[in-house]
Amino acid sequence: MPSFSGLPHTQHADGKYRLRRYSVVKHLNGHVVEIGRRNFVQSDEINHFQGNVVRHFEPIDDAVLQSAGMEEMCNLFAESNALPEGAEIEIHQMRVVAIHHETQVAPEGIHQDGFDHIAMIGIHRQNIVGGEIMLYADNHQPPFFKKVLADGEAVLLADSKLWHNATPISPIVPEQEGHLDLFVLTARGEKA
């Protein structure tokens, strides 16, 4: 997807290989309405890698936010999680680039993101192995679910009840760029 090719690097600890844009939207009458810029921060109780770090990301391009595909993703996410009308959905558009022999997709390890609902949607895999999504009942047990998301596949989970992680990615042909493109959608369960 062309919009993933233009994702910016950041100065954050993972900013050289986890390229990202971030927007917060409201889901209103089946439509996606951007509600403005917001910094992203997670507590260090949740994120041991970049906890309590205020992270700023460029917003997702309007053409992407207003696309039929984004509307469909947000509608399915809202319906699947019984989100109330006007619920806020945080959207991360990400490309994880395989810059090392093994590049961490989730450098924070087994974790929760601090939301009630989360969806990870696979968009495109190029020249990589790995990136297997793993779900856990808690952070001390082996995973009960493992899956490499193919293009167009998604996993939805109750982030407040389950934990998740992903295996590192490696380039198949080391001389060529390898990457994993995905959207991550998150929401809280309270009423709008």
Coordinates of N, CA and C in Angstrom, one line a residue:
M1 N 0.8 -1.2 0.0 CA 0.0 0.0 0.0 C 0.9 1.2 0.0
P2 N 0.6 2.2 -0.9 CA 1.4 3.4 -1.0 C 1.5 4.2 0.3
S3 N 0.4 4.2 1.1 CA 0.4 5.0 2.3 C 1.3 4.5 3.4
F4 N 1.7 3.2 3.3 CA 2.6 2.6 4.3 C 4.0 3.0 3.9
S5 N 4.3 3.2 2.6 CA 5.7 3.6 2.2 C 6.1 4.9 2.7
G6 N 5.2 5.8 3.0 CA 5.5 7.1 3.5 C 5.4 7.3 5.0
L7 N 5.3 6.2 5.7 CA 5.3 6.3 7.2 C 6.6 6.9 7.7
P8 N 6.6 7.8 8.6 CA 7.8 8.5 9.1 C 8.5 7.7 10.2
H9 N 9.8 7.9 10.2 CA 10.7 7.5 11.4 C 10.4 8.5 12.5
T10 N 10.6 8.0 13.7 CA 10.5 8.9 14.9 C 11.8 8.9 15.7
Q11 N 11.8 9.7 16.7 CA 13.0 9.7 17.6 C 12.8 8.8 18.8
H12 N 11.7 8.1 18.8 CA 11.4 7.2 19.9 C 12.3 5.9 19.9
A13 N 12.4 5.2 20.9 CA 13.3 4.0 21.0 C 13.2 3.1 19.9
D14 N 12.0 2.9 19.4 CA 11.7 2.0 18.3 C 11.5 2.7 16.9
G15 N 11.8 3.9 16.9 CA 11.4 4.8 15.7 C 12.2 4.5 14.4
K16 N 13.3 3.8 14.5 CA 14.0 3.5 13.3 C 13.4 2.3 12.5
Y17 N 12.7 1.4 13.2 CA 12.2 0.2 12.6 C 10.7 0.0 12.7
R18 N 10.1 0.7 13.7 CA 8.6 0.7 13.8 C 8.1 2.0 13.4
L19 N 7.8 2.1 12.1 CA 7.3 3.4 11.5 C 5.8 3.5 11.7
R20 N 5.3 4.7 12.0 CA 3.9 4.8 12.5 C 3.3 6.2 12.2
R21 N 2.0 6.1 11.9 CA 1.1 7.3 12.0 C 0.0 6.9 13.0
Y22 N -0.6 7.9 13.7 CA -1.5 7.6 14.7 C -2.6 8.7 14.7
S23 N -3.8 8.2 14.8 CA -5.0 9.2 14.9 C -6.0 8.6 15.8
V24 N -6.8 9.5 16.4 CA -7.9 9.2 17.3 C -9.2 9.6 16.5
V25 N -10.1 8.7 16.4 CA -11.4 9.0 15.7 C -12.6 8.7 16.5
K26 N -13.7 9.3 16.1 CA -15.0 8.8 16.7 C -15.7 8.0 15.7
H27 N -16.4 7.0 16.1 CA -17.2 6.2 15.2 C -18.6 6.7 15.3
L28 N -19.1 7.5 14.3 CA -20.4 8.1 14.4 C -21.2 7.7 13.1
N29 N -22.4 7.1 13.4 CA -23.3 6.7 12.3 C -22.6 5.9 11.2
G30 N -21.7 5.0 11.6 CA -20.9 4.2 10.7 C -19.8 4.9 9.9
H31 N -19.5 6.1 10.4 CA -18.4 6.9 9.7 C -17.3 7.1 10.6
V32 N -16.1 7.4 10.1 CA -14.9 7.7 10.8 C -14.7 9.2 10.8
V33 N -14.7 9.8 12.0 CA -14.6 11.3 12.2 C -13.3 11.5 13.0
E34 N -12.3 12.1 12.4 CA -11.1 12.4 13.2 C -11.4 13.5 14.2
I35 N -10.8 13.3 15.4 CA -11.1 14.3 16.5 C -9.8 15.1 16.9
G36 N -8.8 15.1 16.1 CA -7.7 15.9 16.4 C -6.5 15.2 16.9
R37 N -5.4 15.9 17.0 CA -4.1 15.3 17.4 C -4.1 15.0 18.9
R38 N -3.4 14.0 19.2 CA -3.3 13.6 20.6 C -1.9 12.8 20.8
N39 N -1.2 13.1 21.8 CA 0.0 12.3 22.1 C -0.4 10.9 22.6
F40 N 0.5 10.0 22.5 CA 0.2 8.6 22.9 C 1.2 8.3 24.1
V41 N 0.6 7.8 25.2 CA 1.4 7.5 26.3 C 0.8 6.3 27.0
Q42 N 1.6 5.4 27.5 CA 1.2 4.2 28.3 C 2.0 4.2 29.6
S43 N 1.5 3.7 30.6 CA 2.2 3.7 31.9 C 3.3 2.7 31.8
D44 N 4.3 2.8 32.7 CA 5.4 1.8 32.7 C 4.9 0.5 33.4
E45 N 3.7 0.5 34.0 CA 3.2 -0.7 34.5 C 2.7 -1.6 33.3
I46 N 2.3 -1.0 32.2 CA 1.9 -1.7 31.0 C 3.0 -1.9 30.0
N47 N 3.7 -0.9 29.8 CA 4.8 -0.9 28.8 C 6.1 -0.7 29.4
H48 N 6.9 -1.8 29.6 CA 8.2 -1.7 30.2 C 9.3 -1.2 29.3
F49 N 8.9 -1.1 28.0 CA 9.9 -0.7 27.0 C 9.9 0.9 26.8
Q50 N 8.7 1.5 26.8 CA 8.6 2.9 26.6 C 7.5 3.5 27.5
G51 N 7.3 2.9 28.7 CA 6.3 3.4 29.6 C 6.6 4.8 30.1
N52 N 5.5 5.6 30.3 CA 5.6 7.0 30.8 C 6.3 7.9 29.8
V53 N 6.5 7.5 28.6 CA 7.1 8.3 27.6 C 6.0 8.9 26.7
V54 N 5.9 10.2 26.7 CA 4.9 10.8 25.8 C 5.4 10.7 24.4
R55 N 4.7 10.0 23.5 CA 5.1 9.8 22.1 C 4.2 10.6 21.2
H56 N 4.8 11.3 20.3 CA 4.0 12.0 19.3 C 4.2 11.4 17.9
F57 N 3.2 11.2 17.2 CA 3.2 10.6 15.9 C 2.4 11.5 14.9
E58 N 2.9 11.6 13.7 CA 2.1 12.3 12.7 C 0.8 11.6 12.5
P59 N -0.3 12.4 12.2 CA -1.6 11.8 12.0 C -1.7 11.0 10.7
I60 N -2.6 10.0 10.7 CA -2.8 9.2 9.5 C -3.4 10.1 8.4
D61 N -2.9 9.9 7.2 CA -3.4 10.8 6.1 C -4.9 10.7 6.0
D62 N -5.5 11.9 5.6 CA -7.0 12.0 5.5 C -7.5 11.0 4.5
A63 N -6.8 10.8 3.4 CA -7.3 9.8 2.3 C -7.4 8.4 2.9
V64 N -6.5 8.1 3.8 CA -6.6 6.7 4.5 C -7.7 6.7 5.5
L65 N -7.8 7.7 6.3 CA -8.9 7.8 7.3 C -10.3 7.8 6.7
Q66 N -10.4 8.4 5.5 CA -11.7 8.5 4.9 C -12.0 7.4 3.8
S67 N -11.1 6.5 3.7 CA -11.2 5.4 2.8 C -12.3 4.4 3.2
A68 N -12.9 3.7 2.2 CA -13.9 2.7 2.4 C -13.3 1.6 3.3
G69 N -12.1 1.3 3.1 CA -11.4 0.2 3.9 C -11.4 0.5 5.4
M70 N -11.0 1.8 5.7 CA -10.9 2.2 7.1 C -12.3 2.2 7.7
E71 N -13.3 2.7 6.9 CA -14.7 2.7 7.5 C -15.1 1.3 7.8
E72 N -14.8 0.4 6.9 CA -15.2 -1.0 7.1 C -14.5 -1.6 8.3
M73 N -13.2 -1.3 8.5 CA -12.4 -1.8 9.6 C -13.0 -1.3 10.9
C74 N -13.3 0.0 11.0 CA -13.9 0.6 12.2 C -15.3 0.1 12.5
N75 N -16.1 0.0 11.4 CA -17.4 -0.6 11.6 C -17.4 -2.0 12.2
L76 N -16.6 -2.8 11.6 CA -16.4 -4.2 12.1 C -15.9 -4.2 13.6
F77 N -14.9 -3.4 13.9 CA -14.4 -3.3 15.2 C -15.4 -2.8 16.2
A78 N -16.2 -1.8 15.8 CA -17.2 -1.3 16.7 C -18.3 -2.3 16.9
E79 N -18.8 -3.0 15.9 CA -19.8 -4.0 16.0 C -19.4 -5.2 16.8
S80 N -18.2 -5.7 16.5 CA -17.7 -6.9 17.2 C -17.5 -6.6 18.7
N81 N -17.2 -5.4 19.1 CA -17.0 -5.1 20.5 C -18.2 -4.3 21.2
A82 N -19.3 -4.2 20.4 CA -20.5 -3.5 20.9 C -20.1 -2.1 21.5
L83 N -19.3 -1.4 20.7 CA -18.9 0.0 21.2 C -20.1 0.9 21.0
P84 N -20.3 1.8 21.9 CA -21.4 2.7 21.8 C -21.2 3.7 20.7
E85 N -22.3 4.3 20.2 CA -22.2 5.4 19.2 C -21.3 6.5 19.7
G86 N -20.4 6.9 18.9 CA -19.5 8.0 19.3 C -18.3 7.6 20.0
A87 N -18.1 6.3 20.1 CA -16.9 5.7 20.8 C -15.6 6.2 20.1
E88 N -14.6 6.5 20.9 CA -13.3 6.8 20.4 C -12.6 5.5 20.1
I89 N -11.9 5.6 18.9 CA -11.1 4.5 18.4 C -9.7 5.1 18.1
E90 N -8.7 4.5 18.7 CA -7.3 4.9 18.4 C -6.8 4.0 17.4
I91 N -6.2 4.6 16.3 CA -5.7 3.8 15.2 C -4.2 4.1 15.0
H92 N -3.5 3.0 14.9 CA -2.0 3.0 14.6 C -1.8 2.4 13.3
Q93 N -1.3 3.1 12.3 CA -0.9 2.6 11.0 C 0.6 2.3 11.1
M94 N 1.0 1.1 11.0 CA 2.4 0.7 11.3 C 3.1 -0.1 10.2
R95 N 4.4 0.2 10.1 CA 5.2 -0.7 9.3 C 6.4 -1.1 10.1
V96 N 6.6 -2.4 10.3 CA 7.8 -2.9 11.1 C 8.8 -3.3 10.0
V97 N 9.9 -2.7 10.0 CA 11.0 -3.0 9.0 C 12.0 -3.9 9.6
A98 N 12.3 -5.0 8.9 CA 13.3 -6.0 9.3 C 14.7 -5.4 9.0
I99 N 15.2 -4.7 10.0 CA 16.5 -4.0 9.8 C 17.7 -4.8 10.4
H100 N 17.4 -5.8 11.1 CA 18.4 -6.7 11.7 C 18.2 -8.1 11.3
H101 N 19.1 -9.0 11.6 CA 18.8 -10.4 11.4 C 17.5 -10.8 12.0
E102 N 17.2 -10.3 13.3 CA 15.9 -10.5 13.9 C 15.5 -9.1 14.4
T103 N 14.4 -8.6 14.0 CA 13.8 -7.3 14.4 C 12.6 -7.6 15.3
Q104 N 12.5 -7.0 16.5 CA 11.4 -7.2 17.4 C 10.2 -6.5 16.8
V105 N 9.1 -7.2 16.7 CA 7.8 -6.6 16.3 C 7.2 -6.0 17.5
A106 N 7.4 -6.6 18.7 CA 6.8 -6.1 20.0 C 8.0 -6.1 21.0
P107 N 8.8 -5.0 20.9 CA 10.0 -4.9 21.8 C 9.6 -4.9 23.3
E108 N 8.3 -4.6 23.6 CA 7.9 -4.7 25.0 C 7.6 -6.1 25.5
G109 N 7.7 -7.1 24.7 CA 7.5 -8.5 25.1 C 6.0 -8.7 25.3
I110 N 5.7 -9.7 26.2 CA 4.3 -10.1 26.5 C 3.7 -8.9 27.2
H111 N 2.6 -8.4 26.7 CA 2.1 -7.2 27.3 C 0.6 -7.0 27.0
Q112 N 0.0 -6.0 27.7 CA -1.3 -5.5 27.4 C -1.1 -4.0 27.0
D113 N -2.1 -3.5 26.3 CA -1.9 -2.1 25.8 C -2.7 -1.1 26.7
G114 N -3.4 -1.5 27.7 CA -4.2 -0.6 28.5 C -5.5 -0.2 28.0
F115 N -6.1 -1.0 27.2 CA -7.4 -0.8 26.6 C -8.3 -2.0 26.9
D116 N -9.6 -1.9 26.5 CA -10.5 -3.0 26.7 C -10.5 -3.9 25.5
H117 N -10.4 -3.2 24.3 CA -10.5 -3.9 23.0 C -9.3 -3.5 22.1
I118 N -8.9 -4.5 21.4 CA -7.8 -4.3 20.4 C -8.0 -5.2 19.2
A119 N -7.6 -4.7 18.1 CA -7.6 -5.4 16.8 C -6.3 -5.2 16.1
M120 N -5.7 -6.3 15.6 CA -4.5 -6.2 14.8 C -4.9 -6.7 13.4
I121 N -4.7 -5.9 12.4 CA -5.2 -6.2 11.0 C -3.9 -6.3 10.2
G122 N -3.6 -7.5 9.6 CA -2.5 -7.7 8.7 C -2.8 -7.1 7.4
I123 N -2.0 -6.2 6.9 CA -2.2 -5.6 5.6 C -1.2 -6.1 4.5
H124 N 0.1 -6.2 4.8 CA 1.0 -6.7 3.8 C 2.3 -7.2 4.5
R125 N 2.8 -8.3 4.0 CA 4.1 -8.9 4.4 C 4.9 -9.0 3.2
Q126 N 6.2 -8.5 3.3 CA 7.1 -8.5 2.2 C 8.4 -9.0 2.6
N127 N 8.9 -10.1 2.0 CA 10.3 -10.6 2.2 C 10.6 -10.8 3.7
I128 N 9.7 -11.4 4.5 CA 9.9 -11.7 5.9 C 9.4 -13.1 6.3
V129 N 10.0 -13.6 7.3 CA 9.5 -14.7 8.1 C 9.3 -14.2 9.5
G130 N 8.5 -14.9 10.2 CA 8.2 -14.5 11.6 C 7.0 -13.5 11.7
G131 N 6.9 -12.8 12.8 CA 5.8 -11.9 13.0 C 4.5 -12.6 13.4
E132 N 4.7 -13.8 14.1 CA 3.6 -14.6 14.5 C 3.0 -13.9 15.8
I133 N 1.6 -13.7 15.7 CA 0.9 -13.1 16.8 C 0.7 -14.2 17.8
M134 N 0.9 -13.9 19.1 CA 0.7 -14.9 20.2 C -0.2 -14.3 21.3
L135 N -1.2 -15.1 21.7 CA -2.1 -14.6 22.7 C -1.9 -15.5 24.0
Y136 N -2.0 -14.9 25.1 CA -1.8 -15.5 26.4 C -2.9 -15.2 27.4
A137 N -3.2 -16.2 28.2 CA -4.2 -16.0 29.3 C -3.6 -15.1 30.4
D138 N -2.3 -15.1 30.6 CA -1.6 -14.2 31.5 C -0.2 -14.1 31.1
N139 N 0.6 -13.3 31.7 CA 2.0 -13.1 31.2 C 3.0 -14.1 31.8
H140 N 2.4 -15.2 32.4 CA 3.3 -16.2 33.0 C 3.1 -17.6 32.4
Q141 N 2.2 -17.7 31.4 CA 1.8 -19.0 30.8 C 2.3 -19.0 29.3
P142 N 2.4 -20.2 28.7 CA 2.7 -20.2 27.3 C 1.5 -19.7 26.5
P143 N 1.7 -19.3 25.3 CA 0.6 -18.8 24.5 C -0.4 -19.9 24.2
F144 N -1.7 -19.6 24.1 CA -2.7 -20.5 23.8 C -3.1 -20.4 22.3
F145 N -2.6 -19.3 21.7 CA -3.0 -19.1 20.3 C -1.7 -18.5 19.6
K146 N -1.4 -19.0 18.4 CA -0.3 -18.5 17.5 C -0.8 -18.4 16.1
K147 N -0.5 -17.3 15.4 CA -1.0 -17.1 14.1 C -0.2 -16.0 13.3
V148 N 0.3 -16.4 12.2 CA 0.9 -15.3 11.3 C -0.3 -14.8 10.5
L149 N -0.5 -13.5 10.7 CA -1.6 -12.8 10.0 C -1.3 -12.7 8.5
A150 N -2.1 -13.3 7.7 CA -1.9 -13.1 6.2 C -2.6 -11.7 5.9
D151 N -2.3 -11.2 4.7 CA -2.9 -10.0 4.3 C -4.4 -10.0 4.4
G152 N -5.0 -9.1 5.1 CA -6.5 -9.0 5.3 C -7.0 -9.8 6.5
E153 N -6.2 -10.6 7.1 CA -6.6 -11.3 8.3 C -6.5 -10.4 9.6
A154 N -7.3 -10.6 10.5 CA -7.3 -9.8 11.8 C -7.5 -10.7 13.0
V155 N -7.0 -10.2 14.1 CA -7.3 -10.8 15.4 C -7.8 -9.7 16.3
L156 N -8.9 -10.1 17.0 CA -9.6 -9.2 17.9 C -9.5 -9.8 19.3
L157 N -9.1 -9.0 20.3 CA -9.0 -9.6 21.6 C -9.5 -8.6 22.7
A158 N -9.8 -9.1 23.8 CA -10.2 -8.3 25.0 C -8.8 -8.0 25.7
D159 N -8.3 -6.8 25.4 CA -7.0 -6.4 25.9 C -6.9 -6.4 27.4
S160 N -8.0 -6.1 28.0 CA -8.0 -6.0 29.5 C -8.0 -7.4 30.2
K161 N -8.2 -8.4 29.4 CA -8.3 -9.8 29.9 C -7.1 -10.7 29.4
L162 N -6.6 -10.4 28.2 CA -5.6 -11.2 27.6 C -4.3 -10.4 27.4
W163 N -3.3 -11.2 27.2 CA -1.9 -10.6 26.9 C -1.5 -11.0 25.5
H164 N -0.6 -10.2 24.9 CA -0.2 -10.6 23.5 C 1.3 -10.2 23.3
N165 N 1.8 -10.8 22.2 CA 3.2 -10.6 21.8 C 3.3 -11.0 20.4
A166 N 4.5 -10.8 19.8 CA 4.7 -11.3 18.4 C 6.1 -11.8 18.3
T167 N 6.4 -12.8 17.5 CA 7.8 -13.2 17.3 C 8.5 -12.2 16.4
P168 N 9.8 -12.2 16.5 CA 10.6 -11.2 15.7 C 10.4 -11.6 14.2
I169 N 10.7 -10.6 13.3 CA 10.7 -10.8 11.9 C 12.2 -10.8 11.4
S170 N 12.4 -11.5 10.3 CA 13.7 -11.6 9.7 C 13.5 -11.5 8.2
P171 N 14.4 -10.9 7.5 CA 14.3 -10.8 6.0 C 14.6 -12.2 5.4
I172 N 13.9 -12.6 4.4 CA 14.2 -13.9 3.7 C 15.4 -13.7 2.9
V173 N 15.4 -12.6 2.1 CA 16.6 -12.2 1.3 C 17.2 -11.0 2.0
P174 N 18.4 -11.2 2.7 CA 18.9 -10.1 3.5 C 19.2 -8.8 2.8
E175 N 19.5 -8.9 1.5 CA 19.9 -7.7 0.8 C 18.7 -6.8 0.4
Q176 N 17.5 -7.3 0.6 CA 16.3 -6.6 0.2 C 15.5 -6.3 1.4
E177 N 14.7 -5.2 1.3 CA 13.9 -4.7 2.5 C 12.8 -5.8 2.7
G178 N 12.6 -6.0 4.0 CA 11.5 -6.8 4.4 C 10.7 -6.0 5.4
H179 N 9.4 -6.1 5.4 CA 8.5 -5.4 6.3 C 7.2 -6.1 6.5
L180 N 6.6 -5.6 7.6 CA 5.2 -6.1 8.0 C 4.4 -4.8 8.2
D181 N 3.3 -4.7 7.4 CA 2.4 -3.6 7.5 C 1.1 -4.0 8.2
L182 N 0.6 -3.2 9.1 CA -0.6 -3.6 9.9 C -1.2 -2.3 10.4
F183 N -2.5 -2.5 10.7 CA -3.2 -1.5 11.5 C -3.5 -2.1 12.9
V184 N -3.4 -1.3 13.9 CA -3.8 -1.7 15.3 C -4.9 -0.7 15.7
L185 N -6.1 -1.2 16.1 CA -7.2 -0.4 16.6 C -7.4 -0.7 18.0
T186 N -7.6 0.3 18.8 CA -7.9 0.1 20.3 C -9.0 1.0 20.7
A187 N -9.7 0.5 21.7 CA -10.8 1.3 22.3 C -11.1 0.9 23.8
R188 N -11.6 1.8 24.5 CA -12.0 1.5 25.9 C -13.5 1.2 25.8
G189 N -13.9 0.5 26.9 CA -15.3 0.1 26.9 C -16.3 1.1 27.4
E190 N -15.9 2.2 28.1 CA -16.8 3.1 28.6 C -17.7 3.8 27.6
K191 N -18.8 4.4 28.0 CA -19.7 5.0 27.1 C -19.0 6.4 26.6
A192 N -19.4 6.8 25.4 CA -18.8 8.0 24.8 C -19.4 9.2 25.6

